[in-house]
mmCIF file of C-alpha atoms and ligand atoms in Angstrom:
data_model
loop_
_atom_site.group_PDB
_atom_site.id
_atom_site.type_symbol
_atom_site.label_atom_id
_atom_site.label_comp_id
_atom_site.label_asym_id
_atom_site.label_seq_id
_atom_site.Cartn_x
_atom_site.Cartn_y
_atom_site.Cartn_z
ATOM 1 C CA MET A 3 -87.150 4.502 -17.997
ATOM 2 C CA SER A 4 -87.185 1.635 -15.580
ATOM 3 C CA ASP A 5 -83.486 0.686 -15.722
ATOM 4 C CA LEU A 6 -82.697 3.983 -13.974
ATOM 5 C CA ASP A 7 -85.214 3.686 -11.154
ATOM 6 C CA PRO A 8 -83.068 1.437 -8.898
ATOM 7 C CA LEU A 9 -80.403 4.136 -8.974
ATOM 8 C CA VAL A 10 -82.751 6.689 -7.400
ATOM 9 C CA HIS A 11 -83.743 4.125 -4.838
ATOM 10 C CA GLU A 12 -80.120 3.352 -3.990
ATOM 11 C CA ALA A 13 -79.313 7.029 -3.680
ATOM 12 C CA ARG A 14 -82.168 7.546 -1.221
ATOM 13 C CA GLU A 15 -80.969 4.607 0.845
ATOM 14 C CA ALA A 16 -77.431 5.923 0.885
ATOM 15 C CA PHE A 17 -78.577 9.402 1.924
ATOM 16 C CA SER A 18 -80.751 8.170 4.752
ATOM 17 C CA ALA A 19 -77.873 6.012 5.983
ATOM 18 C CA ALA A 20 -75.794 9.187 6.382
ATOM 19 C CA HIS A 21 -76.134 10.594 9.868
ATOM 20 C CA THR A 22 -73.673 13.465 9.663
ATOM 21 C CA PRO A 23 -73.186 16.175 7.040
ATOM 22 C CA ALA A 24 -69.768 14.635 6.232
ATOM 23 C CA ASP A 25 -71.285 11.196 5.565
ATOM 24 C CA LEU A 26 -73.895 12.828 3.407
ATOM 25 C CA GLU A 27 -71.260 14.626 1.336
ATOM 26 C CA ASN A 28 -69.496 11.314 0.770
ATOM 27 C CA ALA A 29 -72.738 9.694 -0.331
ATOM 28 C CA LYS A 30 -73.430 12.611 -2.638
ATOM 29 C CA ALA A 31 -70.011 12.158 -4.244
ATOM 30 C CA ARG A 32 -70.833 8.541 -5.050
ATOM 31 C CA PHE A 33 -73.843 9.645 -7.127
ATOM 32 C CA LEU A 34 -73.365 13.216 -8.238
ATOM 33 C CA GLY A 35 -69.587 13.646 -7.903
ATOM 34 C CA LYS A 36 -67.111 13.877 -10.827
ATOM 35 C CA SER A 37 -67.066 10.118 -11.232
ATOM 36 C CA GLY A 38 -70.359 9.489 -9.486
ATOM 37 C CA ARG A 39 -72.885 7.146 -10.971
ATOM 38 C CA VAL A 40 -75.214 9.775 -12.353
ATOM 39 C CA THR A 41 -72.272 11.612 -13.873
ATOM 40 C CA ASP A 42 -71.073 8.400 -15.473
ATOM 41 C CA LEU A 43 -74.480 7.922 -17.069
ATOM 42 C CA LEU A 44 -74.320 11.410 -18.522
ATOM 43 C CA LYS A 45 -70.830 10.729 -19.872
ATOM 44 C CA GLY A 46 -72.204 7.586 -21.569
ATOM 45 C CA LEU A 47 -74.529 9.773 -23.687
ATOM 46 C CA ALA A 48 -71.632 10.753 -25.909
ATOM 47 C CA SER A 49 -71.627 7.400 -27.668
ATOM 48 C CA LEU A 50 -75.336 7.516 -28.547
ATOM 49 C CA ALA A 51 -76.980 8.590 -31.730
ATOM 50 C CA ALA A 52 -78.573 12.026 -31.683
ATOM 51 C CA ASP A 53 -82.082 10.727 -31.432
ATOM 52 C CA GLU A 54 -81.431 8.321 -28.632
ATOM 53 C CA LYS A 55 -79.256 10.876 -26.873
ATOM 54 C CA LYS A 56 -82.192 13.234 -26.497
ATOM 55 C CA GLN A 57 -84.484 10.669 -24.927
ATOM 56 C CA ARG A 58 -81.862 9.105 -22.745
ATOM 57 C CA GLY A 59 -80.575 12.502 -21.731
ATOM 58 C CA ALA A 60 -84.014 13.610 -20.613
ATOM 59 C CA ALA A 61 -84.461 10.414 -18.564
ATOM 60 C CA ILE A 62 -81.097 10.800 -16.877
ATOM 61 C CA ASN A 63 -81.777 14.429 -16.060
ATOM 62 C CA GLN A 64 -85.022 13.421 -14.466
ATOM 63 C CA ILE A 65 -83.427 10.902 -12.150
ATOM 64 C CA LYS A 66 -80.600 13.329 -11.473
ATOM 65 C CA GLN A 67 -83.200 15.777 -10.293
ATOM 66 C CA GLN A 68 -84.774 13.151 -8.055
ATOM 67 C CA VAL A 69 -81.387 12.298 -6.570
ATOM 68 C CA GLU A 70 -80.755 15.982 -5.912
ATOM 69 C CA GLU A 71 -84.138 16.356 -4.260
ATOM 70 C CA ALA A 72 -83.434 13.368 -2.049
ATOM 71 C CA LEU A 73 -80.070 14.892 -1.167
ATOM 72 C CA ASN A 74 -81.601 18.261 -0.243
ATOM 73 C CA ALA A 75 -84.332 16.624 1.810
ATOM 74 C CA ARG A 76 -81.734 14.711 3.756
ATOM 75 C CA ARG A 77 -79.608 17.824 4.242
ATOM 76 C CA GLN A 78 -82.584 19.635 5.655
ATOM 77 C CA ALA A 79 -83.428 16.708 7.935
ATOM 78 C CA LEU A 80 -79.887 16.577 9.302
ATOM 79 C CA ALA A 81 -79.838 20.352 9.884
ATOM 80 C CA ASP A 82 -83.198 20.205 11.675
ATOM 81 C CA ALA A 83 -81.990 17.357 13.867
ATOM 82 C CA GLU A 84 -78.861 19.294 14.758
ATOM 83 C CA LEU A 85 -80.856 22.379 15.686
ATOM 84 C CA GLN A 86 -83.153 20.325 17.894
ATOM 85 C CA GLN A 87 -80.146 18.790 19.572
ATOM 86 C CA GLN A 88 -78.638 22.206 20.225
ATOM 87 C CA LEU A 89 -81.854 23.653 21.611
ATOM 88 C CA LYS A 90 -82.167 20.708 23.922
ATOM 89 C CA ALA A 91 -78.590 21.113 25.186
ATOM 90 C CA GLU A 92 -79.082 24.823 25.831
ATOM 91 C CA SER A 93 -82.458 24.565 27.424
ATOM 92 C CA LEU A 94 -83.066 26.442 30.673
ATOM 93 C CA ASP A 95 -85.022 25.054 33.556
ATOM 94 C CA VAL A 96 -86.793 28.206 34.632
ATOM 95 C CA SER A 97 -88.194 26.413 37.667
ATOM 96 C CA LEU A 98 -84.734 26.053 39.265
ATOM 97 C CA PRO A 99 -84.038 28.335 42.248
ATOM 98 C CA GLY A 100 -81.971 31.438 41.394
ATOM 99 C CA ARG A 101 -78.351 31.880 42.403
ATOM 100 C CA ARG A 102 -78.138 33.897 45.599
ATOM 101 C CA ARG A 103 -75.784 36.810 45.955
ATOM 102 C CA GLY A 104 -73.242 36.421 48.763
ATOM 103 C CA GLU A 105 -74.440 38.438 51.726
ATOM 104 C CA GLY A 106 -71.911 40.669 53.446
ATOM 105 C CA GLY A 107 -71.930 41.945 56.978
ATOM 106 C CA LEU A 108 -70.035 44.165 59.347
ATOM 107 C CA HIS A 109 -66.892 42.894 61.022
ATOM 108 C CA PRO A 110 -67.504 41.922 64.672
ATOM 109 C CA VAL A 111 -65.126 44.633 65.868
ATOM 110 C CA SER A 112 -66.961 47.204 63.735
ATOM 111 C CA LEU A 113 -70.194 46.008 65.329
ATOM 112 C CA SER A 114 -68.654 46.637 68.758
ATOM 113 C CA ILE A 115 -67.418 50.083 67.775
ATOM 114 C CA GLU A 116 -70.889 50.979 66.506
ATOM 115 C CA ARG A 117 -72.288 49.820 69.834
ATOM 116 C CA ILE A 118 -69.723 51.844 71.791
ATOM 117 C CA GLU A 119 -70.546 54.940 69.743
ATOM 118 C CA ALA A 120 -74.275 54.475 70.235
ATOM 119 C CA ILE A 121 -74.028 54.014 73.995
ATOM 120 C CA PHE A 122 -71.618 56.897 74.610
ATOM 121 C CA GLY A 123 -73.590 58.969 72.121
ATOM 122 C CA SER A 124 -76.660 58.470 74.300
ATOM 123 C CA MET A 125 -74.657 59.933 77.203
ATOM 124 C CA GLY A 126 -73.757 63.066 75.263
ATOM 125 C CA PHE A 127 -70.340 62.053 73.944
ATOM 126 C CA ASP A 128 -69.199 63.225 70.529
ATOM 127 C CA VAL A 129 -67.325 60.766 68.268
ATOM 128 C CA ALA A 130 -63.982 61.863 66.802
ATOM 129 C CA ASP A 131 -61.578 60.437 64.308
ATOM 130 C CA GLY A 132 -57.906 61.199 63.712
ATOM 131 C CA PRO A 133 -54.690 60.211 61.939
ATOM 132 C CA GLU A 134 -53.105 56.801 62.413
ATOM 133 C CA ILE A 135 -49.692 58.202 61.481
ATOM 134 C CA GLU A 136 -48.995 60.549 64.335
ATOM 135 C CA THR A 137 -46.374 63.032 65.405
ATOM 136 C CA ASP A 138 -44.152 62.435 68.370
ATOM 137 C CA TRP A 139 -45.782 65.423 70.059
ATOM 138 C CA TYR A 140 -49.352 64.135 70.000
ATOM 139 C CA ASN A 141 -48.494 60.499 70.585
ATOM 140 C CA PHE A 142 -46.069 61.059 73.475
ATOM 141 C CA THR A 143 -44.884 64.506 74.505
ATOM 142 C CA ALA A 144 -48.234 66.233 74.819
ATOM 143 C CA LEU A 145 -49.393 63.281 76.895
ATOM 144 C CA ASN A 146 -46.747 63.919 79.509
ATOM 145 C CA THR A 147 -44.706 60.965 78.279
ATOM 146 C CA PRO A 148 -41.067 61.960 78.636
ATOM 147 C CA ALA A 149 -38.337 60.994 76.191
ATOM 148 C CA ASP A 150 -37.017 58.227 78.462
ATOM 149 C CA HIS A 151 -40.409 56.554 78.939
ATOM 150 C CA PRO A 152 -40.337 52.840 78.000
ATOM 151 C CA ALA A 153 -43.357 53.276 75.694
ATOM 152 C CA ARG A 154 -41.076 55.227 73.402
ATOM 153 C CA SER A 155 -38.616 52.401 72.837
ATOM 154 C CA MET A 156 -38.306 50.734 69.429
ATOM 155 C CA HIS A 157 -39.465 47.618 71.176
ATOM 156 C CA ASP A 158 -43.053 48.868 71.366
ATOM 157 C CA THR A 159 -43.444 51.405 68.619
ATOM 158 C CA PHE A 160 -43.471 51.343 64.839
ATOM 159 C CA TYR A 161 -41.443 54.372 63.793
ATOM 160 C CA VAL A 162 -42.069 55.881 60.393
ATOM 161 C CA GLU A 163 -39.645 58.102 58.470
ATOM 162 C CA GLY A 164 -39.587 61.765 59.350
ATOM 163 C CA GLY A 165 -39.963 61.354 63.112
ATOM 164 C CA LEU A 166 -43.515 60.060 62.790
ATOM 165 C CA VAL A 167 -44.983 56.998 64.474
ATOM 166 C CA LEU A 168 -47.912 54.685 63.877
ATOM 167 C CA ARG A 169 -49.960 55.808 66.846
ATOM 168 C CA THR A 170 -49.466 53.407 69.739
ATOM 169 C CA HIS A 171 -52.778 54.402 71.306
ATOM 170 C CA THR A 172 -55.795 56.602 70.617
ATOM 171 C CA SER A 173 -54.764 58.981 73.425
ATOM 172 C CA PRO A 174 -53.340 61.575 70.983
ATOM 173 C CA MET A 175 -56.969 62.206 70.039
ATOM 174 C CA GLN A 176 -57.514 63.654 73.524
ATOM 175 C CA VAL A 177 -55.105 66.436 72.694
ATOM 176 C CA ARG A 178 -56.203 66.944 69.088
ATOM 177 C CA TYR A 179 -59.861 67.168 70.057
ATOM 178 C CA ALA A 180 -59.367 69.292 73.176
ATOM 179 C CA VAL A 181 -57.109 71.781 71.387
ATOM 180 C CA GLU A 182 -59.728 72.255 68.672
ATOM 181 C CA HIS A 183 -62.479 72.599 71.236
ATOM 182 C CA VAL A 184 -60.522 75.208 73.189
ATOM 183 C CA GLN A 185 -59.775 77.061 69.946
ATOM 184 C CA ARG A 186 -63.470 77.123 69.117
ATOM 185 C CA TYR A 187 -64.420 78.633 72.499
ATOM 186 C CA LYS A 188 -61.332 80.811 72.822
ATOM 187 C CA ALA A 189 -63.196 84.119 73.086
ATOM 188 C CA GLN A 190 -65.506 82.784 75.762
ATOM 189 C CA ILE A 191 -62.639 81.306 77.765
ATOM 190 C CA GLU A 192 -60.676 84.578 77.591
ATOM 191 C CA ARG A 193 -63.691 86.498 78.869
ATOM 192 C CA GLY A 194 -63.779 84.084 81.800
ATOM 193 C CA GLU A 195 -67.095 82.606 80.670
ATOM 194 C CA ARG A 196 -67.916 78.976 80.964
ATOM 195 C CA MET A 197 -66.713 76.743 78.151
ATOM 196 C CA PRO A 198 -69.011 73.858 77.144
ATOM 197 C CA GLU A 199 -67.665 70.613 78.547
ATOM 198 C CA ILE A 200 -65.473 68.384 76.415
ATOM 199 C CA ARG A 201 -67.116 65.007 76.049
ATOM 200 C CA VAL A 202 -65.763 62.776 73.327
ATOM 201 C CA ILE A 203 -64.822 59.263 72.386
ATOM 202 C CA ALA A 204 -62.330 58.432 69.626
ATOM 203 C CA PRO A 205 -62.295 54.850 68.393
ATOM 204 C CA GLY A 206 -59.748 53.674 65.841
ATOM 205 C CA ARG A 207 -56.792 51.578 64.816
ATOM 206 C CA THR A 208 -53.579 51.551 66.815
ATOM 207 C CA TYR A 209 -50.224 49.824 66.309
ATOM 208 C CA ARG A 210 -47.581 48.155 68.420
ATOM 209 C CA VAL A 211 -44.754 45.693 67.849
ATOM 210 C CA ASP A 212 -46.571 42.836 69.504
ATOM 211 C CA SER A 213 -48.088 39.588 68.266
ATOM 212 C CA ASP A 214 -49.631 36.565 70.022
ATOM 213 C CA ALA A 215 -53.079 35.102 70.758
ATOM 214 C CA THR A 216 -54.140 38.234 72.644
ATOM 215 C CA HIS A 217 -51.991 40.860 70.881
ATOM 216 C CA SER A 218 -51.956 41.929 67.255
ATOM 217 C CA PRO A 219 -49.586 44.512 65.718
ATOM 218 C CA MET A 220 -52.702 46.344 64.573
ATOM 219 C CA PHE A 221 -55.489 46.540 67.099
ATOM 220 C CA HIS A 222 -58.277 48.873 68.126
ATOM 221 C CA GLN A 223 -58.692 51.291 70.949
ATOM 222 C CA CYS A 224 -61.368 53.678 71.979
ATOM 223 C CA GLU A 225 -60.317 56.806 73.797
ATOM 224 C CA GLY A 226 -62.628 58.797 76.005
ATOM 225 C CA LEU A 227 -62.316 62.277 77.440
ATOM 226 C CA TRP A 228 -64.602 64.299 79.680
ATOM 227 C CA ILE A 229 -63.385 67.698 80.840
ATOM 228 C CA GLY A 230 -65.355 70.303 82.726
ATOM 229 C CA GLU A 231 -65.200 72.278 85.916
ATOM 230 C CA LYS A 232 -66.567 69.620 88.233
ATOM 231 C CA VAL A 233 -65.970 66.267 86.621
ATOM 232 C CA SER A 234 -64.864 63.585 89.055
ATOM 233 C CA PHE A 235 -64.105 59.887 89.468
ATOM 234 C CA THR A 236 -67.693 59.468 90.662
ATOM 235 C CA ASP A 237 -68.856 60.566 87.227
ATOM 236 C CA LEU A 238 -66.356 58.252 85.595
ATOM 237 C CA LYS A 239 -67.582 55.295 87.599
ATOM 238 C CA ALA A 240 -71.216 56.083 86.789
ATOM 239 C CA VAL A 241 -70.478 56.441 83.075
ATOM 240 C CA PHE A 242 -68.433 53.260 82.969
ATOM 241 C CA THR A 243 -70.922 51.194 84.922
ATOM 242 C CA SER A 244 -73.707 52.368 82.696
ATOM 243 C CA PHE A 245 -71.653 51.782 79.553
ATOM 244 C CA PHE A 246 -70.520 48.242 80.394
ATOM 245 C CA ARG A 247 -73.959 47.187 81.587
ATOM 246 C CA SER A 248 -75.443 48.387 78.304
ATOM 247 C CA PHE A 249 -72.664 46.930 76.211
ATOM 248 C CA PHE A 250 -72.930 43.461 77.751
ATOM 249 C CA GLU A 251 -76.696 43.757 78.319
ATOM 250 C CA THR A 252 -76.592 42.813 81.992
ATOM 251 C CA ASP A 253 -77.333 44.750 85.161
ATOM 252 C CA GLU A 254 -75.510 42.164 87.231
ATOM 253 C CA LEU A 255 -72.161 43.465 86.027
ATOM 254 C CA GLN A 256 -69.807 44.822 88.734
ATOM 255 C CA LEU A 257 -67.062 47.373 88.204
ATOM 256 C CA ARG A 258 -63.961 48.252 90.189
ATOM 257 C CA PHE A 259 -61.006 50.608 89.919
ATOM 258 C CA ARG A 260 -57.521 49.286 90.597
ATOM 259 C CA PRO A 261 -54.681 51.780 91.177
ATOM 260 C CA SER A 262 -52.303 51.946 88.242
ATOM 261 C CA PHE A 263 -49.971 54.278 86.411
ATOM 262 C CA PHE A 264 -50.222 56.204 83.158
ATOM 263 C CA PRO A 265 -48.069 59.248 82.434
ATOM 264 C CA PHE A 266 -51.053 61.292 81.262
ATOM 265 C CA THR A 267 -53.330 60.697 84.246
ATOM 266 C CA GLU A 268 -52.930 61.237 87.960
ATOM 267 C CA PRO A 269 -54.287 59.336 89.779
ATOM 268 C CA SER A 270 -54.616 56.463 87.334
ATOM 269 C CA ALA A 271 -56.703 53.346 87.537
ATOM 270 C CA GLU A 272 -57.259 50.123 85.703
ATOM 271 C CA VAL A 273 -60.948 49.309 85.243
ATOM 272 C CA ASP A 274 -62.062 45.733 85.914
ATOM 273 C CA ILE A 275 -65.491 44.240 85.386
ATOM 274 C CA ALA A 276 -67.046 41.020 86.666
ATOM 275 C CA PHE A 277 -70.110 39.268 85.268
ATOM 276 C CA GLY A 278 -72.817 38.105 87.650
ATOM 277 C CA SER A 279 -73.467 34.957 85.624
ATOM 278 C CA GLY A 280 -72.273 33.053 82.577
ATOM 279 C CA PRO A 281 -68.988 31.290 81.858
ATOM 280 C CA LEU A 282 -66.888 34.158 83.245
ATOM 281 C CA GLU A 283 -68.982 34.651 86.411
ATOM 282 C CA GLY A 284 -67.146 36.288 89.278
ATOM 283 C CA ARG A 285 -63.782 36.706 87.506
ATOM 284 C CA TRP A 286 -62.375 40.233 87.429
ATOM 285 C CA LEU A 287 -61.443 41.157 83.868
ATOM 286 C CA GLU A 288 -59.383 44.197 82.968
ATOM 287 C CA VAL A 289 -61.215 46.215 80.324
ATOM 288 C CA ALA A 290 -59.851 49.755 80.361
ATOM 289 C CA GLY A 291 -57.243 52.177 81.601
ATOM 290 C CA SER A 292 -58.383 55.472 83.044
ATOM 291 C CA GLY A 293 -57.571 58.346 85.294
ATOM 292 C CA GLN A 294 -57.887 61.975 86.125
ATOM 293 C CA VAL A 295 -56.221 63.951 83.350
ATOM 294 C CA HIS A 296 -52.749 65.127 84.438
ATOM 295 C CA PRO A 297 -52.374 68.911 84.931
ATOM 296 C CA ASN A 298 -49.570 68.976 82.343
ATOM 297 C CA VAL A 299 -51.914 67.462 79.770
ATOM 298 C CA ILE A 300 -54.680 69.917 80.680
ATOM 299 C CA ARG A 301 -52.162 72.678 80.054
ATOM 300 C CA ASN A 302 -51.344 71.152 76.653
ATOM 301 C CA PHE A 303 -55.063 71.350 75.862
ATOM 302 C CA GLY A 304 -54.675 75.101 76.403
ATOM 303 C CA LEU A 305 -56.650 75.094 79.646
ATOM 304 C CA ASP A 306 -55.896 76.074 83.216
ATOM 305 C CA PRO A 307 -55.642 72.941 85.401
ATOM 306 C CA GLU A 308 -56.783 75.020 88.388
ATOM 307 C CA GLN A 309 -60.102 75.565 86.635
ATOM 308 C CA TYR A 310 -60.595 72.499 84.459
ATOM 309 C CA ILE A 311 -60.556 68.905 85.556
ATOM 310 C CA GLY A 312 -61.774 65.630 84.187
ATOM 311 C CA PHE A 313 -61.010 62.109 83.247
ATOM 312 C CA ALA A 314 -59.765 60.126 80.314
ATOM 313 C CA PHE A 315 -60.003 56.468 79.491
ATOM 314 C CA GLY A 316 -58.859 54.019 76.891
ATOM 315 C CA MET A 317 -60.406 50.677 76.188
ATOM 316 C CA GLY A 318 -59.974 47.891 73.684
ATOM 317 C CA PRO A 319 -62.911 47.151 71.361
ATOM 318 C CA ASP A 320 -61.134 43.937 70.280
ATOM 319 C CA ARG A 321 -61.108 42.626 73.795
ATOM 320 C CA LEU A 322 -64.693 43.706 74.438
ATOM 321 C CA THR A 323 -65.701 41.845 71.272
ATOM 322 C CA MET A 324 -63.870 38.709 72.438
ATOM 323 C CA LEU A 325 -65.686 38.854 75.772
ATOM 324 C CA ARG A 326 -69.046 39.548 74.200
ATOM 325 C CA TYR A 327 -68.876 36.620 71.770
ATOM 326 C CA GLY A 328 -66.575 34.253 73.677
ATOM 327 C CA VAL A 329 -63.750 34.405 71.129
ATOM 328 C CA SER A 330 -60.444 33.180 72.572
ATOM 329 C CA ASP A 331 -57.940 34.065 69.851
ATOM 330 C CA LEU A 332 -57.698 37.705 68.820
ATOM 331 C CA ARG A 333 -55.972 36.783 65.547
ATOM 332 C CA GLN A 334 -59.224 35.352 64.206
ATOM 333 C CA PHE A 335 -60.510 38.904 63.883
ATOM 334 C CA PHE A 336 -57.736 39.780 61.440
ATOM 335 C CA ASP A 337 -57.206 36.538 59.484
ATOM 336 C CA GLY A 338 -60.064 37.348 57.113
ATOM 337 C CA ASP A 339 -61.517 33.826 57.273
ATOM 338 C CA LEU A 340 -65.103 34.174 56.080
ATOM 339 C CA ARG A 341 -66.193 31.026 57.924
ATOM 340 C CA PHE A 342 -65.363 32.838 61.142
ATOM 341 C CA LEU A 343 -66.595 36.297 60.156
ATOM 342 C CA ALA A 344 -69.915 35.122 58.678
ATOM 343 C CA GLN A 345 -71.034 34.052 62.140
ATOM 344 C CA PHE A 346 -71.458 37.672 63.163
ATOM 345 C CA ARG A 347 -73.696 38.778 60.276
HETATM 346 N N1 DAH B 424 -53.366 54.876 76.234
HETATM 347 C C1 DAH B 424 -53.372 53.842 77.213
HETATM 348 C C2 DAH B 424 -52.776 52.559 76.601
HETATM 349 O O1 DAH B 424 -52.673 52.478 75.425
HETATM 350 C C3 DAH B 424 -54.758 53.540 77.663
HETATM 351 C C4 DAH B 424 -55.273 54.624 78.531
HETATM 352 C C5 DAH B 424 -55.067 54.578 79.883
HETATM 353 C C6 DAH B 424 -55.924 55.704 78.000
HETATM 354 C C7 DAH B 424 -55.528 55.570 80.718
HETATM 355 C C8 DAH B 424 -56.386 56.717 78.810
HETATM 356 C C9 DAH B 424 -56.198 56.623 80.166
HETATM 357 O O2 DAH B 424 -57.038 57.767 78.352
HETATM 358 O O3 DAH B 424 -56.658 57.604 80.979
HETATM 359 O O4 DAH B 424 -52.436 51.692 77.318
#
């Protein structure tokens, strides 16, 4: 029935003009809703005679069906378009480079400690480790440091409850290691047989109330101890020269001893080195404390100072790291700034 055809046409137009599901629902309401145009036509059937009603009814149902088909087609088209849009937005460019994982590395001071361990290891030194919270005995008394020694003042030392201290140096490891060693060879020593020499280094963290460009309240030290029956300053100088030349990778390096004082060594010496070239050429730089182990300390090891002799030393891996890489402010090692630390990877 041709008077109904324009309605189908109009409905199609209205549906294609809808670009969102909401618009489409509105358009649908205008034709198929409660008072939509198709619904109105159906309502109009009531006033017709039975015969006419049947024919007209069939015609209206036909166009209603066409309108519904047009509606469904448009719904599908809008859904397809939305899916395409979404796929496009979520698309991956598989040709892009991947995201790299951040690469870690050892701290420069750890690198130095590894180096120290490797070099001394090659000269037959064991590597030992011990507590950072130390007793008064190991940190001071056993090292011949009397109660009135300035190192014991609150000014220098972090005291912990219970008479303990944060170790102010790695020297207590001399005593801890030697006592264990002597214990291990006790039977031999008592029979008057020769005890294997003590040869050890002990790197680790140490603490003092001190803070500026060259001092940090937490810093590192590396202790060394070599005890035997004929160990002398000559041996110490040979070991040190060899160590520092390896550490700084230069045979032009010079080494000297300068008289000094430490309670646990007698005589005591400061160790200075000088580079044969480079920015620090010819300047004497203090790099370690050292000395012949004091008889009282040897006794605290459980050994007879008439029979056993040797030397001890303590050096600062932080300072060696600064010299090796030309770092001028010690605090940079402990600030945790990755821009600084990443340079040593
Ligand atoms: N413990 C000393 C300090 O912290 C360093 C030191 C000096 C260690 C002489 C030694 C040594 O073993 O013989 O200043």
